[in-house]
XYZ file of C-alpha atoms in Angstrom:
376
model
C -21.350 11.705 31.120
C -20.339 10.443 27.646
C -21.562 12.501 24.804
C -24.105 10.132 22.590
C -23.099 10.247 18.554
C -25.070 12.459 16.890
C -27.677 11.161 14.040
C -26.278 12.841 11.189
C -27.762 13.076 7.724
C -26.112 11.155 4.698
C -24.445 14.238 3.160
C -22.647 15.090 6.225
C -21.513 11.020 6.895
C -20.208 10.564 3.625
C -18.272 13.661 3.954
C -16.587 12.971 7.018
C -15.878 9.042 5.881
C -14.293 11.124 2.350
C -12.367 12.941 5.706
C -11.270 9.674 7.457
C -10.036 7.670 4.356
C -8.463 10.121 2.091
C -6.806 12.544 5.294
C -6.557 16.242 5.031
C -8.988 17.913 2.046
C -10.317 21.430 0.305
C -13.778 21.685 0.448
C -13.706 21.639 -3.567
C -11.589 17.969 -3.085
C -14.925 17.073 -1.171
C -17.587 18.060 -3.166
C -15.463 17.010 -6.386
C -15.559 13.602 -5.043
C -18.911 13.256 -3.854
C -20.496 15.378 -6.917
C -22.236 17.467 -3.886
C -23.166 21.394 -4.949
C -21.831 23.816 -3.017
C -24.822 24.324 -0.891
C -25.220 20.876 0.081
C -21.452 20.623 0.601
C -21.790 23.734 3.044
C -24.832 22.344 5.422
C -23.185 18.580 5.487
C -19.672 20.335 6.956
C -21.729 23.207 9.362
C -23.406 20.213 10.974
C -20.125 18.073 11.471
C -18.104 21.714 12.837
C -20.833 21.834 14.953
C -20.569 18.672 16.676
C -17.071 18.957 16.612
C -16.335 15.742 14.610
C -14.087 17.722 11.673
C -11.708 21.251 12.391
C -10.609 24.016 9.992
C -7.302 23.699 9.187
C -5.971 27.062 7.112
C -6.481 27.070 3.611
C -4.213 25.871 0.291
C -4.691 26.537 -3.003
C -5.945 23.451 -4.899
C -7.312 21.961 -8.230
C -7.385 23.796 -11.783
C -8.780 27.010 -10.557
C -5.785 28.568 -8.513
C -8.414 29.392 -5.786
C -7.840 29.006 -2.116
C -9.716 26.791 -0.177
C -10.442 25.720 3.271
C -8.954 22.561 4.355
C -10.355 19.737 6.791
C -9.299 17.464 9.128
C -10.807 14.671 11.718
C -10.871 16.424 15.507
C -8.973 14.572 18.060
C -9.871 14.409 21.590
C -13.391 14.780 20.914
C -14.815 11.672 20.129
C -12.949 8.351 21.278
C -13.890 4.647 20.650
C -13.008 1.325 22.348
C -11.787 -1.384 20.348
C -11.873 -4.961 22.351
C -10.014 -8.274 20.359
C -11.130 -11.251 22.010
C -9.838 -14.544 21.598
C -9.363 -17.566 24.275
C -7.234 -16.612 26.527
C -6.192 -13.038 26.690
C -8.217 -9.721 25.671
C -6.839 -6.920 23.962
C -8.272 -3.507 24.137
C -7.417 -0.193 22.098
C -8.823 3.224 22.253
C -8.702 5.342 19.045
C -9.546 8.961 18.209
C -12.318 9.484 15.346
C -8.770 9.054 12.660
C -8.018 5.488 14.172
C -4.973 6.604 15.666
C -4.451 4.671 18.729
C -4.975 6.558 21.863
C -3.995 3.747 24.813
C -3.364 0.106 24.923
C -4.550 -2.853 27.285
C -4.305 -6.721 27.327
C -5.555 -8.628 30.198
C -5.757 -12.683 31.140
C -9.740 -14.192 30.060
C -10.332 -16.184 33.345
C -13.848 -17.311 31.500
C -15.099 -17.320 28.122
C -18.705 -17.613 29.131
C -20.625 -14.969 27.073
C -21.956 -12.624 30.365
C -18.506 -13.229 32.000
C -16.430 -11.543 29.021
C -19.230 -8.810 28.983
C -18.566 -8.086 32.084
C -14.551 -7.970 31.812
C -15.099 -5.780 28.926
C -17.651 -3.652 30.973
C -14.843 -3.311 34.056
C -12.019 -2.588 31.289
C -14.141 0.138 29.713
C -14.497 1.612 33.111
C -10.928 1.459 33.711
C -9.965 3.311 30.299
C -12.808 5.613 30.859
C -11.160 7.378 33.712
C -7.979 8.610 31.113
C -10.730 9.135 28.117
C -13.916 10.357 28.754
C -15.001 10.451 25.171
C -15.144 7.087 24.552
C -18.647 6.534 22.657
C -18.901 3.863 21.718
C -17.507 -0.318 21.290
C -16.437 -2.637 18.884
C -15.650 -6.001 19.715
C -13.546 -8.486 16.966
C -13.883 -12.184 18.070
C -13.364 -15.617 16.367
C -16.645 -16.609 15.126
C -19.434 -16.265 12.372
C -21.685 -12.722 13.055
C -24.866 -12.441 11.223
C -28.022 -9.659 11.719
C -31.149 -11.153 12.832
C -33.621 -9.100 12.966
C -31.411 -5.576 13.113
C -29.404 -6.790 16.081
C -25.725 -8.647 15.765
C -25.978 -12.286 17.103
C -22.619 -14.064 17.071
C -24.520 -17.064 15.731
C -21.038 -19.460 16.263
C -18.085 -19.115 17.869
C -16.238 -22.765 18.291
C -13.091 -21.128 19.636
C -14.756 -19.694 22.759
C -17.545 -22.322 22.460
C -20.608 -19.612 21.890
C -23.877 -20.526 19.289
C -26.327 -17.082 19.220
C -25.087 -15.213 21.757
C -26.570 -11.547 20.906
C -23.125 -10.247 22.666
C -23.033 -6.527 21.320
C -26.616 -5.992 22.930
C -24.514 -7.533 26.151
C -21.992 -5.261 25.757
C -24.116 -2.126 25.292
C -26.608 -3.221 28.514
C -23.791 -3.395 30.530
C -21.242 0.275 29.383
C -24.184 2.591 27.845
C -22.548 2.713 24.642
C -23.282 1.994 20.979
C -21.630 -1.823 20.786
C -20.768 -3.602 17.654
C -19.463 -7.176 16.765
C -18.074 -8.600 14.112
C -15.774 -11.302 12.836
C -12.101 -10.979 13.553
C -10.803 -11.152 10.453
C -13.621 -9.100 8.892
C -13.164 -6.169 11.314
C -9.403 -6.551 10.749
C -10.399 -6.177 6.621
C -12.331 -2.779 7.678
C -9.645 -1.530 9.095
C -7.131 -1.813 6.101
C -9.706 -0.535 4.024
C -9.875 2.763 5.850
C -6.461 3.693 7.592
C -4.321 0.904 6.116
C -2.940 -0.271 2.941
C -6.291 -0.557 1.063
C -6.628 3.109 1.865
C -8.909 4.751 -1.195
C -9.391 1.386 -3.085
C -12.766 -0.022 -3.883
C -11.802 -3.403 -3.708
C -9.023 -5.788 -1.600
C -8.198 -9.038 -0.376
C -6.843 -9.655 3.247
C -5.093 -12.941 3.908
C -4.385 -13.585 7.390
C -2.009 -16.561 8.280
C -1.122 -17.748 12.177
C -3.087 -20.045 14.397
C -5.650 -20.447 11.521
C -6.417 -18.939 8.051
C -8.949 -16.054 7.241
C -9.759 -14.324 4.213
C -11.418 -10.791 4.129
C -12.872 -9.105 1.281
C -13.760 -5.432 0.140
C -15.625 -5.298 -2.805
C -17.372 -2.339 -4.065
C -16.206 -0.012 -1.392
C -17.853 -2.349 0.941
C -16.912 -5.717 3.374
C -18.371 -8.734 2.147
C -19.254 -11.270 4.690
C -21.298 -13.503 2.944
C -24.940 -15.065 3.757
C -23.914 -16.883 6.976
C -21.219 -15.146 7.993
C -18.990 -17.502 7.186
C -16.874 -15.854 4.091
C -13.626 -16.112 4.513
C -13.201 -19.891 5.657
C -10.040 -20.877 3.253
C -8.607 -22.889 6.174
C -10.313 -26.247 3.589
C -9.346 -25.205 0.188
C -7.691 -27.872 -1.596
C -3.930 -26.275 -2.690
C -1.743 -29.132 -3.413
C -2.125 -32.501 -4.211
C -2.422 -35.531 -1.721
C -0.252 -33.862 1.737
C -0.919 -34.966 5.076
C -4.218 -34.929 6.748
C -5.494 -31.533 8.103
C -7.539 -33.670 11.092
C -10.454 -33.863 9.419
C -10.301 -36.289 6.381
C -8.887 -33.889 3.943
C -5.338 -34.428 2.348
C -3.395 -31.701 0.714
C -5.975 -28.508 1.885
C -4.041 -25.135 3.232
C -4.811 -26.378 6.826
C -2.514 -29.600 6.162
C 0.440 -27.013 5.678
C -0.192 -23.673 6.562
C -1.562 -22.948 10.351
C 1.735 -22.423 12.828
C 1.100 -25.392 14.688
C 0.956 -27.214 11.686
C 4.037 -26.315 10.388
C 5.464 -27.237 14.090
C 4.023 -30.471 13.219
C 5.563 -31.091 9.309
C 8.630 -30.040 10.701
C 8.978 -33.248 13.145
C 9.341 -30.741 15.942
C 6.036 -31.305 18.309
C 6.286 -30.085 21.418
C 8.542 -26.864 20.847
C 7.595 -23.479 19.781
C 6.261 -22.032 16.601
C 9.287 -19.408 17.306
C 11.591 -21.813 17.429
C 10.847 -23.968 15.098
C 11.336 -20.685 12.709
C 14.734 -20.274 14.063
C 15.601 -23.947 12.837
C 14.958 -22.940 9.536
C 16.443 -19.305 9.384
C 19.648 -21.725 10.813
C 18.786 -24.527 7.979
C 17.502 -27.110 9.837
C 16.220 -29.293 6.197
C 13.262 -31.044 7.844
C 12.277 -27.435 9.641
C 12.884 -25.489 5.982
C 10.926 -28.246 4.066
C 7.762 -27.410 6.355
C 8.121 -23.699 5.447
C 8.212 -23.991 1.949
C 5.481 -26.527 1.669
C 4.005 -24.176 3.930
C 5.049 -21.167 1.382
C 3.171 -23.277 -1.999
C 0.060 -23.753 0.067
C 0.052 -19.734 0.636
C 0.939 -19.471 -3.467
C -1.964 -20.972 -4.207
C -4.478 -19.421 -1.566
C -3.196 -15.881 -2.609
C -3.796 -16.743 -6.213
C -7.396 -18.024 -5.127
C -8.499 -14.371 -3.924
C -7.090 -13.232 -6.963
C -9.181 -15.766 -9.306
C -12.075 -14.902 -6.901
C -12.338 -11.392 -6.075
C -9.928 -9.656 -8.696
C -8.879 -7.053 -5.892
C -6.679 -4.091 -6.358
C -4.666 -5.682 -3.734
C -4.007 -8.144 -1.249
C -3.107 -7.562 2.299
C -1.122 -10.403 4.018
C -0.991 -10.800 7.556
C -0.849 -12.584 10.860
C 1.637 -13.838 13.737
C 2.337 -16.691 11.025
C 4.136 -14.039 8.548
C 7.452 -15.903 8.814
C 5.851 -18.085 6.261
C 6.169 -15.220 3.548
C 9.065 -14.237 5.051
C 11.085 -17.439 5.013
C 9.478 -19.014 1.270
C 9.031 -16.234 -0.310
C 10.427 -17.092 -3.509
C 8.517 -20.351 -3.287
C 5.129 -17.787 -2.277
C 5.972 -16.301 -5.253
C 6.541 -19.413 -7.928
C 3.373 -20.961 -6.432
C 1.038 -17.669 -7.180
C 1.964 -17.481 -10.372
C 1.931 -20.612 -11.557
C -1.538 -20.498 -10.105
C -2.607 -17.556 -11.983
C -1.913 -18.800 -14.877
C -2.998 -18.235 -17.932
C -3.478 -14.792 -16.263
C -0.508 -12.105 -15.761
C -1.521 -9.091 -14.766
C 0.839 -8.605 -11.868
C -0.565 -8.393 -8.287
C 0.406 -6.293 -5.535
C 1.077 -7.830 -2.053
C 0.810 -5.861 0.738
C 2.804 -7.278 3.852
C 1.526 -5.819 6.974
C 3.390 -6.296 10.507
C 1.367 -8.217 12.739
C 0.642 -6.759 15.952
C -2.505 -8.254 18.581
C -2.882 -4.601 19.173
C -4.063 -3.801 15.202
C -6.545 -6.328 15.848
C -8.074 -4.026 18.750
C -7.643 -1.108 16.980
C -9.920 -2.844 14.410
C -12.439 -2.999 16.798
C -12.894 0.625 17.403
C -12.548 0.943 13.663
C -15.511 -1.361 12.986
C -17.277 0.997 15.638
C -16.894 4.211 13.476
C -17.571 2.777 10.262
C -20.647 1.407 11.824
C -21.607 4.425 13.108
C -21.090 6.410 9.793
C -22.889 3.691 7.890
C -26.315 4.011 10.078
């Protein structure tokens, strides 16, 4: 039977998140960093060796006073989570020790997007993974779609890609495996992620463009995700970035949707009908109709990079998506565009380009689970 997570007291979770983030560290690194005495420090890591969530790793000598200390790490193999991406037509699945570190991979067709059916198909996947990894405890499910709390309990209130309005899914989900199940907005859980095991590692505050089928925005701010009072932050697909353009398909002319979704750039670049792959080989080959798309394309993401910045002042920006051949193929143009939209400003601003990978989006799944669990 899978082991429930234990209730642990606030000492002992913020000690083990210090563990998760920052990697390997002294006791002293610990309670230096959460100003804990050494008492407090001591009962907060007995109570996470004794549910086996953090190990004893030797000892090094660290910090000003040339004293050894004991060093700690995340366990592995005790405590496993399921991370489900969901979008129309496929689902992706990840399991992930307590460190993130991807365990097992799984991707299956959706033959129905109604909300019961896909609880279901992630109940029979969970069974499936089960079998190889026993300690999966618990679920986190990323999906297209605005996630709010209503009354303590996640309700996807809308979810026009898989056609869903308050759908209380994660209560679904845990009816139907027995475990803790969380839900949360793609791009949001993506932003968690990053914040903990990926480039916006040990900052208190990032930006996370994503750029593909559509456009998301993520923030961090404060140590914490910001989602915003609907659920809704992150919507940048509208925001007005050049001048007049063609119409995104709903009455606006010259917004980042008009130039910057793959399909769209399919469509600027006369080329309807044939891949978003190969309408990037046109241009790596210098097709001028297929090029001019892409760096239209690459102004549009100038000025929605320069956007976070004005908004959220982040220590950094992490850029991502299936639609990273944008960056990759304009980025001089990315570049002029930013900061000519920063100006007057200068400070310079650090761009993190992540490979995209439908997997990182399941692994952000079982992310959001652990950072959910260590937050309640």
């Amino acid at each position: 039977m899978t082991e429930a997570w234990p209730a642990l007291p606030e000492g002992s979770r913020l000690a083990l998140r210090e563990i998760l983030i920052h990697g390997t560290l002294s006791r002293a690194e610990i309670a230096r960093s959460l100003g804990l005495s050494r008492a407090s420090l001591t009962r907060a890591m007995r109570i996470l060796v004794a549910h086996r969530l953090v190990v004893e790793v030797g000892t090094d000598v660290r910090g000003a006073t040339g004293r050894p200390s004991e060093l700690l790490q995340s366990s592995s193999g005790q405590w496993e989570f399921l991370g489900v991406k969901l979008t129309r037509e496929r689902l992706y699945a990840a399991v992930t020790d307590l460190g993130g570190r991807v365990l097992a991979l799984h991707e299956e067709t959706v033959p129905s997007t109604a909300p019961e059916d896909l609880a279901d198909q992630i109940s029979t996947v969970h069974e499936r993974l089960r079998a190889v990894h026993p300690a999966i405890c618990a679920v986190g499910v990323s999906l297209p779609g605005d996630v709010l709390i209503r009354g303590g309990e996640a309700v996807v209130a809308s979810s026009p890609f898989l056609g869903w309005t308050d759908v209380p899914f994660a209560r679904m989900v845990r009816e139907r495996t027995g475990l803790a199940a969380f839900t949360a907005n793609d791009v949001h859980a993506l932003t968690v992620k990053e914040h903990w095991f990926g480039a916006g590692a040990g900052r208190g505050s990032m930006a996370l463009v994503t750029v593909g089928e559509g456009l998301g925005l993520g923030l961090i701010v404060n140590g914490q995700v910001s989602t915003g009072e609907h659920g809704r932050l992150g919507r940048i697909g509208h925001l007005p970035v050049l001048g007049g353009g063609p119409d995104c398909g709903i009455g606006h002319a010259g917004c980042a949707s008009s130039y910057l979704p793959s399909p769209v750039i399919v469509r600027n670049a006369g080329r309807e009908g044939s891949s978003y792959e190969q309408v990037v080989e046109l241009a790596r080959n210098g097709d001028e109709q297929a090029v001019a798309a892409f760096e239209d394309a690459g102004r549009a993401l100038g000025v929605v990079l320069a956007t976070a910045v004005h908004i959220a002042d982040p220590a950094a920006i992490v850029l991502t998506g299936d639609g990273l051949p944008v960056y990759d193929l304009a980025r001089t143009t990315v570049d002029e565009s930013l900061r000519a939209a920063l100006a007057p400003y200068r400070q310079p601003v650090t761009v993190e380009v992540q490979p995209f990978e439908f997997s990182e989006w399941a692994r952000a799944g079982a992310v959001l689970a652990i950072r959910q669990l260590l937050e309640t």
